[in-house]
mmCIF file of C-alpha atoms in Angstrom:
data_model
loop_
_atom_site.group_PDB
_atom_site.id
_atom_site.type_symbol
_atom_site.label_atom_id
_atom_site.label_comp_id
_atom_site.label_asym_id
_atom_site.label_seq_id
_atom_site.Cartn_x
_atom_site.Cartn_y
_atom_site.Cartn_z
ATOM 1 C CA UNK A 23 20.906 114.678 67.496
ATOM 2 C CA UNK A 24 21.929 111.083 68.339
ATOM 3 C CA UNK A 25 19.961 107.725 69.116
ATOM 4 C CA UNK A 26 20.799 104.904 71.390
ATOM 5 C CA UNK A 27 20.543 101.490 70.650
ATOM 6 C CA UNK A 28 20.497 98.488 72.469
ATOM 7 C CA UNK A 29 23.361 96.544 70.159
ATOM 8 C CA UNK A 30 26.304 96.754 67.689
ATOM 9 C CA UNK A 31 24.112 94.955 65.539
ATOM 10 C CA UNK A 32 21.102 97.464 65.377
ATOM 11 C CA UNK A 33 23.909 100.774 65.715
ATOM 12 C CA UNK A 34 24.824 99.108 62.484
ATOM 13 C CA UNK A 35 21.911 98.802 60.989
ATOM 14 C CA UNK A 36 20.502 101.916 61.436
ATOM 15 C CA UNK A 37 23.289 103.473 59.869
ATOM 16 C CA UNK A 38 23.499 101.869 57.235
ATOM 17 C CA UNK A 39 19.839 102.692 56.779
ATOM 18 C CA UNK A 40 20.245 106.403 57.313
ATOM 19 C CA UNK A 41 22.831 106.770 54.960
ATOM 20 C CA UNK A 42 20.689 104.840 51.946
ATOM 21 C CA UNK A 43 18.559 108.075 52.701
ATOM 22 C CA UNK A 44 21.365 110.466 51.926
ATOM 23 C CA UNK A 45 21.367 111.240 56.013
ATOM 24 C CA UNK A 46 24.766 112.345 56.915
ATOM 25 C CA UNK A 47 25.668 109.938 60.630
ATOM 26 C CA UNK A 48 28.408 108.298 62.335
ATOM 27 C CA UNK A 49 28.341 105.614 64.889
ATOM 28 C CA UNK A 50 29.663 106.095 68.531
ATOM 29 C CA UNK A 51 30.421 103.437 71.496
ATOM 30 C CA UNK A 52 31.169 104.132 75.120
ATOM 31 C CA UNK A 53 30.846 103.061 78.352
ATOM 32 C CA UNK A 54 27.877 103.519 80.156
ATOM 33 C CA UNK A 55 26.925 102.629 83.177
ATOM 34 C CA UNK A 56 23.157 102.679 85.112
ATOM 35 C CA UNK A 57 22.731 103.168 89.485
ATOM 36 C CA UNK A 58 20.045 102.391 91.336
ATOM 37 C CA UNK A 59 19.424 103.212 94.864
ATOM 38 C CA UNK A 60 17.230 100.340 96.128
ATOM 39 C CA UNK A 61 15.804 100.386 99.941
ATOM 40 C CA UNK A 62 15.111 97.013 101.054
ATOM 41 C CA UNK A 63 13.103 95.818 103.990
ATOM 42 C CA UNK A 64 13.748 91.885 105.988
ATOM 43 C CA UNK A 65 11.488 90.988 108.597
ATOM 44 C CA UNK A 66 9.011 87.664 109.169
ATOM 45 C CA UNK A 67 5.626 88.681 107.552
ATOM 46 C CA UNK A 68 3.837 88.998 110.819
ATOM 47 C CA UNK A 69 6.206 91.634 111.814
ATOM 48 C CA UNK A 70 5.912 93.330 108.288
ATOM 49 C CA UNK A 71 2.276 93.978 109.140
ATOM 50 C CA UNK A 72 2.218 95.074 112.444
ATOM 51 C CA UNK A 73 5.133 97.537 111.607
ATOM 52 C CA UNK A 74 3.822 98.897 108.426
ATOM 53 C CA UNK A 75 0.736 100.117 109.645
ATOM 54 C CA UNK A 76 -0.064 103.676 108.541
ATOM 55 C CA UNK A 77 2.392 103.128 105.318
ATOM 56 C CA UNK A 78 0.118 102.550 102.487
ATOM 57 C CA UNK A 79 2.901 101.756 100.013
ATOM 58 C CA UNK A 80 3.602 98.618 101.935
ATOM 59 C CA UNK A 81 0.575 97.740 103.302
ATOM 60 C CA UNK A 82 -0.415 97.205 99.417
ATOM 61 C CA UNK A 83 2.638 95.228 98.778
ATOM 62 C CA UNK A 84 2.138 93.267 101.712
ATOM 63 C CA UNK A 85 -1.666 92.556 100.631
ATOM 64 C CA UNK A 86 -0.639 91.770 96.923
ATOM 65 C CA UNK A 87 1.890 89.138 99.246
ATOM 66 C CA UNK A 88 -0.600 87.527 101.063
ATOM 67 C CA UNK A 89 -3.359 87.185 97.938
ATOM 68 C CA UNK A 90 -0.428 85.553 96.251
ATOM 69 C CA UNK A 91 0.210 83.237 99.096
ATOM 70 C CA UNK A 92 -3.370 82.050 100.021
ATOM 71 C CA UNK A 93 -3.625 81.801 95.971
ATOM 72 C CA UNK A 94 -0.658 79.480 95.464
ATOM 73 C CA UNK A 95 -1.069 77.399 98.390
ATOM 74 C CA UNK A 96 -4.825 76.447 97.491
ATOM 75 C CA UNK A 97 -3.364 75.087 94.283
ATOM 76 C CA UNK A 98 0.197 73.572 94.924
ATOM 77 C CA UNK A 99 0.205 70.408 97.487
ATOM 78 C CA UNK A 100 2.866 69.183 99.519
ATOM 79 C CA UNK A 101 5.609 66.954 97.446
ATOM 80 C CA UNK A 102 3.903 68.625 94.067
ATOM 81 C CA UNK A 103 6.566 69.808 91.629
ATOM 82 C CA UNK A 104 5.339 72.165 89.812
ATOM 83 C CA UNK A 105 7.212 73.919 86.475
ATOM 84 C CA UNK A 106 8.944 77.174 87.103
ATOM 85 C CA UNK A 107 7.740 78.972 84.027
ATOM 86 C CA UNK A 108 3.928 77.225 84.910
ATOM 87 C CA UNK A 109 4.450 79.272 88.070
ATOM 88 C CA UNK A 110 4.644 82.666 86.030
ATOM 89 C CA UNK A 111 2.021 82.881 82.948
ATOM 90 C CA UNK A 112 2.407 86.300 83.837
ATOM 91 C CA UNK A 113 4.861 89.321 85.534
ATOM 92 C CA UNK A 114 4.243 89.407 89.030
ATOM 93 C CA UNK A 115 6.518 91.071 91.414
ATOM 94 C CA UNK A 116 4.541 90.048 94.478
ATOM 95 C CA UNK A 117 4.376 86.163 93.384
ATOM 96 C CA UNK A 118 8.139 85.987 92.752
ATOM 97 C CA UNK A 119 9.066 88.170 96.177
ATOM 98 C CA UNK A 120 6.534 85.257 97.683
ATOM 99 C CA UNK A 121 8.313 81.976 95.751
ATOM 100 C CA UNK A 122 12.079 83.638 96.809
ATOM 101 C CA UNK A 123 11.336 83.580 100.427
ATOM 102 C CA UNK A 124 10.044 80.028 99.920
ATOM 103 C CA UNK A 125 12.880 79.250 98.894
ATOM 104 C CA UNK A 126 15.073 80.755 100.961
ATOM 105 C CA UNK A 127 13.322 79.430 104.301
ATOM 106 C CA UNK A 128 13.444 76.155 103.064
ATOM 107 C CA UNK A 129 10.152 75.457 102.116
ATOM 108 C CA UNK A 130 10.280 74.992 98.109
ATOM 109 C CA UNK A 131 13.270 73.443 96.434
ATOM 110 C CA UNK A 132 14.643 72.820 92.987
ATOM 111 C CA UNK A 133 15.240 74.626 89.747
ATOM 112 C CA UNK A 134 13.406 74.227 86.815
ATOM 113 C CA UNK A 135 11.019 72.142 88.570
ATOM 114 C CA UNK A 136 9.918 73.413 91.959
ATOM 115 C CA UNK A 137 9.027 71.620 94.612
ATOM 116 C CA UNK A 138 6.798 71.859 98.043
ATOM 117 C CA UNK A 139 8.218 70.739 101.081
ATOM 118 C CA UNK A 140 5.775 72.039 103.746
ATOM 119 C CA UNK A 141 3.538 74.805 104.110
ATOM 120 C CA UNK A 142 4.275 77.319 105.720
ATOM 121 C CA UNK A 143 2.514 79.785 107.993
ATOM 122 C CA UNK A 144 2.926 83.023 106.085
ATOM 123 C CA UNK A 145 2.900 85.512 109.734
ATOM 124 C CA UNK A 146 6.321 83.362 110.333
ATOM 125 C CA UNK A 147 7.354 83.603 106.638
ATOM 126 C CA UNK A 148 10.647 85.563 106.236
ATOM 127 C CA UNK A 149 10.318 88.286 103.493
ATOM 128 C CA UNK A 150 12.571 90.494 101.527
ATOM 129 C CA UNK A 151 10.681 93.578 100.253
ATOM 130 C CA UNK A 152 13.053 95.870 97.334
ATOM 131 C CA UNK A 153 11.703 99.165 96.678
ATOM 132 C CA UNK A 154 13.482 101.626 94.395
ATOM 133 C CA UNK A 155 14.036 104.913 96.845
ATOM 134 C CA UNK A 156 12.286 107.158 94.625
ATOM 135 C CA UNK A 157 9.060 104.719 95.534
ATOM 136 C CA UNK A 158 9.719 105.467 98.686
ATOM 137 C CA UNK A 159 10.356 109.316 99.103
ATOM 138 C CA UNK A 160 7.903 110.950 101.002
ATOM 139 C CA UNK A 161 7.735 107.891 103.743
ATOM 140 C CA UNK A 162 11.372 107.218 103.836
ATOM 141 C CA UNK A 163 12.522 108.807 106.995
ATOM 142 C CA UNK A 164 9.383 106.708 108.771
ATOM 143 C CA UNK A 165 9.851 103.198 106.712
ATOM 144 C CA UNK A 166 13.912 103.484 108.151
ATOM 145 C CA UNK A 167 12.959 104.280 111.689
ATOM 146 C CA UNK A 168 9.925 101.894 111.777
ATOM 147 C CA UNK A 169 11.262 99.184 109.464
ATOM 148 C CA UNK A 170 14.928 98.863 109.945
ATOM 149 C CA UNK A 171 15.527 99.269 105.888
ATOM 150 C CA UNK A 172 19.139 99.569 104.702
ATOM 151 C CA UNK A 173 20.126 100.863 101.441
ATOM 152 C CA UNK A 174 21.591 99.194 97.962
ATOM 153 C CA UNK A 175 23.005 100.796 95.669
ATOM 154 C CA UNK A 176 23.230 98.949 92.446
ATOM 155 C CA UNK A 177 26.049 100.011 89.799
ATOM 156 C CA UNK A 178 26.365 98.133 86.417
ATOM 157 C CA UNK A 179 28.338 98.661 83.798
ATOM 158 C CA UNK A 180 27.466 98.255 79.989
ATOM 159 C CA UNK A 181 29.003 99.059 76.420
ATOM 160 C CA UNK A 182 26.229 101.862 74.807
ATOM 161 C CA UNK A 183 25.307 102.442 71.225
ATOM 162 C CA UNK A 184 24.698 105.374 69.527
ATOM 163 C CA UNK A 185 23.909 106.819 66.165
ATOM 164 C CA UNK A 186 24.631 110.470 65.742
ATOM 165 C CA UNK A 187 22.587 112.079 62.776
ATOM 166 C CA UNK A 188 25.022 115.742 61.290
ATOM 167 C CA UNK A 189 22.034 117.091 59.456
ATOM 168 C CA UNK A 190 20.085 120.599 59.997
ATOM 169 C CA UNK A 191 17.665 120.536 56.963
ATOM 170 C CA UNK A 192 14.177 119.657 58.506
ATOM 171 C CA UNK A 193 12.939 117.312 55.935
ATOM 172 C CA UNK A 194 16.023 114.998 56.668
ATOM 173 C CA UNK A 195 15.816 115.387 60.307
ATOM 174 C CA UNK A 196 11.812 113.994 60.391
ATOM 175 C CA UNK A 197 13.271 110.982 58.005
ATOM 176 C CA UNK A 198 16.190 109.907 60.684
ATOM 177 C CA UNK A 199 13.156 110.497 62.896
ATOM 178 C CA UNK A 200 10.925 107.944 60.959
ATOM 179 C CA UNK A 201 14.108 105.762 59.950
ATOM 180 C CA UNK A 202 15.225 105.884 63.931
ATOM 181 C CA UNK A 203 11.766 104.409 65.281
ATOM 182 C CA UNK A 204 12.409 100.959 64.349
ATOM 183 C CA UNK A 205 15.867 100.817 66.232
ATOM 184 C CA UNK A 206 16.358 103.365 69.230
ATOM 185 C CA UNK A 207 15.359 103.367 72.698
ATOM 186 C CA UNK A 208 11.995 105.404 73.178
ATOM 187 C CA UNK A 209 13.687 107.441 75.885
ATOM 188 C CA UNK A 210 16.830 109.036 72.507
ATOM 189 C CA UNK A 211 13.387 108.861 70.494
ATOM 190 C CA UNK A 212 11.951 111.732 72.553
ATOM 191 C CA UNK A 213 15.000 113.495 73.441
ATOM 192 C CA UNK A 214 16.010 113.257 69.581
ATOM 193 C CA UNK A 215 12.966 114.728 68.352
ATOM 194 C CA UNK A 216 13.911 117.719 70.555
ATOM 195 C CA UNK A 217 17.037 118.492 69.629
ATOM 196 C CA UNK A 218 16.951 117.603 66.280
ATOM 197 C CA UNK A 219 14.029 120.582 65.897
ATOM 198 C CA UNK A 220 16.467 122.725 68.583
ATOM 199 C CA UNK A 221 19.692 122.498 66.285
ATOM 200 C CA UNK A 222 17.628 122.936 63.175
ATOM 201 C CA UNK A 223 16.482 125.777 64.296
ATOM 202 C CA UNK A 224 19.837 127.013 65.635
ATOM 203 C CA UNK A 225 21.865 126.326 62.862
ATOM 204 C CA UNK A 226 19.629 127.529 60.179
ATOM 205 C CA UNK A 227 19.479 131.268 62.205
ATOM 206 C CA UNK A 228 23.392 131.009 62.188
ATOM 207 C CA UNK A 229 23.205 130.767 58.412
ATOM 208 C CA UNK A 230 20.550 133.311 58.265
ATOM 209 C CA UNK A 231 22.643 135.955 60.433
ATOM 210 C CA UNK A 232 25.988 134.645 58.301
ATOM 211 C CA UNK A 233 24.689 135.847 55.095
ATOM 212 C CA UNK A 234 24.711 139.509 56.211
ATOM 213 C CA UNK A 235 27.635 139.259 59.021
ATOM 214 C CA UNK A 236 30.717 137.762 58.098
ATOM 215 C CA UNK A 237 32.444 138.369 61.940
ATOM 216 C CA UNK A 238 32.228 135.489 63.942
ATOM 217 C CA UNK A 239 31.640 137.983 67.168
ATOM 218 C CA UNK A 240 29.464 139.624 65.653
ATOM 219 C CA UNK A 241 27.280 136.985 64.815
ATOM 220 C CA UNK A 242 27.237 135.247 68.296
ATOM 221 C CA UNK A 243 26.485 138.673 69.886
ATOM 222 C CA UNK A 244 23.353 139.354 67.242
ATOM 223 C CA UNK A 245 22.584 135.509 67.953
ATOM 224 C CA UNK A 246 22.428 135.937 71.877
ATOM 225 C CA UNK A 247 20.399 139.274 71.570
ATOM 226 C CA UNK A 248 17.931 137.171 70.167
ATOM 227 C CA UNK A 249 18.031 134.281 72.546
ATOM 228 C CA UNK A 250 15.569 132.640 73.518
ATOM 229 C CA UNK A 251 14.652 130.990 70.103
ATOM 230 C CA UNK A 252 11.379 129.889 69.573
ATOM 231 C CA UNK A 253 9.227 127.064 67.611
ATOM 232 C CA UNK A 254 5.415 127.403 68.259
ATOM 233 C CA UNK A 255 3.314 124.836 67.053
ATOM 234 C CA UNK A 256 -1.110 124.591 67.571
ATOM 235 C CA UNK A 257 -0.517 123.470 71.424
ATOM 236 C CA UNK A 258 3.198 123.385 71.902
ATOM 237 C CA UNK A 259 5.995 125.934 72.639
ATOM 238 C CA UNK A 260 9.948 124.818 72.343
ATOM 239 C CA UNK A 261 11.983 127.681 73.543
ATOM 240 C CA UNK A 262 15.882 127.049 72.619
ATOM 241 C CA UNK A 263 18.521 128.402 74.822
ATOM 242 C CA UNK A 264 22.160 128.429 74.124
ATOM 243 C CA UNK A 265 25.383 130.084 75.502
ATOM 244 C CA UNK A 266 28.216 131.454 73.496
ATOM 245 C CA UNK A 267 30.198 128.227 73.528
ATOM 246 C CA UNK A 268 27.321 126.402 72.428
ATOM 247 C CA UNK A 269 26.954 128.392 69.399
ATOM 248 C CA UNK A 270 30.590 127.705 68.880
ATOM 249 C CA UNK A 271 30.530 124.533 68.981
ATOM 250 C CA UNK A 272 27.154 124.427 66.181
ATOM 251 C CA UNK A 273 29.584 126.475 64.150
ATOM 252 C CA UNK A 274 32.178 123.834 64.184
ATOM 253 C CA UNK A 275 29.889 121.515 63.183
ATOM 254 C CA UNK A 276 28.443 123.406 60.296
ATOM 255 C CA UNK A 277 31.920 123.706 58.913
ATOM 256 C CA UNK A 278 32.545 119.959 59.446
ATOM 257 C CA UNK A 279 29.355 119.220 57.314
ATOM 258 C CA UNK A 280 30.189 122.155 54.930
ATOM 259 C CA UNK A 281 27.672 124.778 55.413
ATOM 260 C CA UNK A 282 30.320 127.376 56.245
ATOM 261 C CA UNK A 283 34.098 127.770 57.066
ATOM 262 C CA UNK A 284 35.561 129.582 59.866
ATOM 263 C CA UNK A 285 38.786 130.816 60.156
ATOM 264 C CA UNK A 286 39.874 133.459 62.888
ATOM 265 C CA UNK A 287 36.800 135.896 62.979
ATOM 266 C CA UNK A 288 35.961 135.299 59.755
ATOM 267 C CA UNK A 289 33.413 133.090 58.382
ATOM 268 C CA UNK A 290 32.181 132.543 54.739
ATOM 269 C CA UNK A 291 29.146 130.665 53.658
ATOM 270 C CA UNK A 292 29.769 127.724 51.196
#
């Protein structure tokens, strides 16, 4: 099983603190990268509401718009400059889709202080509406054809971190788990969990089959006869599947970690 982590610095780290725990690891970088398929939607306000009708995805985005408007105008005058972190105490998509078209039509300027030219009417207020496509799935065909959207896909590139635990024994595994929760990403968290309890169970069954079979072929084929494997907990069911390359591949990793060696069809427990 392997964690990702958001920098050298904690890939490090978390080494380092595995192995003061006796857990076998080694650190891995590569290139990663992340898409995203974002629909967007340019129109004057006005027009946003009278084509929108019927699509209750943008209707409410259009609403959270307009509360955000009437909200900011009561408070800001004309010629105020107002801070731009004042602006957002809080995260708020709608208030910062609002303040870019502001911007953009000419009616706030600045940086780090903002300020208000004139007020705009908001029905003749130019706005840009982002929407990743999955948001937009079952009204997509109906947003292009009433809405005019385009699509942008976003690609970025990034350097990834990862810490790759080579233990099977359970009691280890739940530590890396424990050690891991300071330092990975909750999405390798999850996805650890699993397959640390999938190749656990795996590998120990290899062993288990390798102390009475000592042909390679033999074991895979008494292996996949008893495929799938299963954990069952109080509530929970993990069924583990696996192919014969799979289980090749857990057997070269047992030998690297010196469980067992393989050579030809032969393989000897250590």
């Amino acid at each position: 099983m392997r964690f990702e982590v958001l920098s050298k610095e904690d890939m490090v780290e978390l080494s380092k603190e595995l192995s003061k725990e006796g857990i076998m690891n080694k650190t891995r970088e590569e290139l990663g990268w992340e898409i995203y398929h974002i629909i967007v939607i340019r129109d004057k306000f006005g027009e946003l509401i009278r084509k929108s009708e019927g699509i209750s995805i943008i209707e409410d985005t259009l609403e959270e718009i307009k509360a955000s408007f009437e909200a900011l105008m009561e408070e800001w005058n004309v010629g105020e400059e107002k801070d731009f972190k004042d602006l957002f105490d809080d995260v708020n998509i709608s208030k910062l889709t609002l303040l870019t078209a502001l911007i953009e039509n000419g009616y706030v300027e600045g940086e780090e202080k903002l300020k208000l030219i004139k007020k705009p009417k908001l029905d003749d207020l130019e706005i840009e509406l982002k929407f990743n496509i999955d948001e937009l799935e079952d009204v997509l065909e109906e947003v292009e054809e009433k809405l005019n959207a385009t699509l942008t896909t976003e690609l970025s590139f990034m350097r990834r971190y990862f810490v790759e635990v080579l233990e099977i024994e359970e009691e280890l595994i739940k530590k890396a788990l424990e050690i891991a929760e300071e330092y990975a990403t909750e999405e390798s968290l999850v996805e650890a969990m699993f397959v640390g309890i999938g190749k656990s169970v795996l590998a120990n069954t290899i062993l288990a089959i390798a102390e009475k079979k000592d042909k390679k072929m033999e074991l895979i084929e008494t292996l996949l006869e008893h495929e799938p494997l299963t954990v069952e907990g109080k509530k929970e069911k993990i069924n583990i599947y696996f192919d014969e390359e799979a289980v090749e591949d857990i057997l070269k990793e047992l030998q690297k970690i010196g469980y067992l060696k393989v050579k030809g069809n032969r393989i000897w427990l250590q």
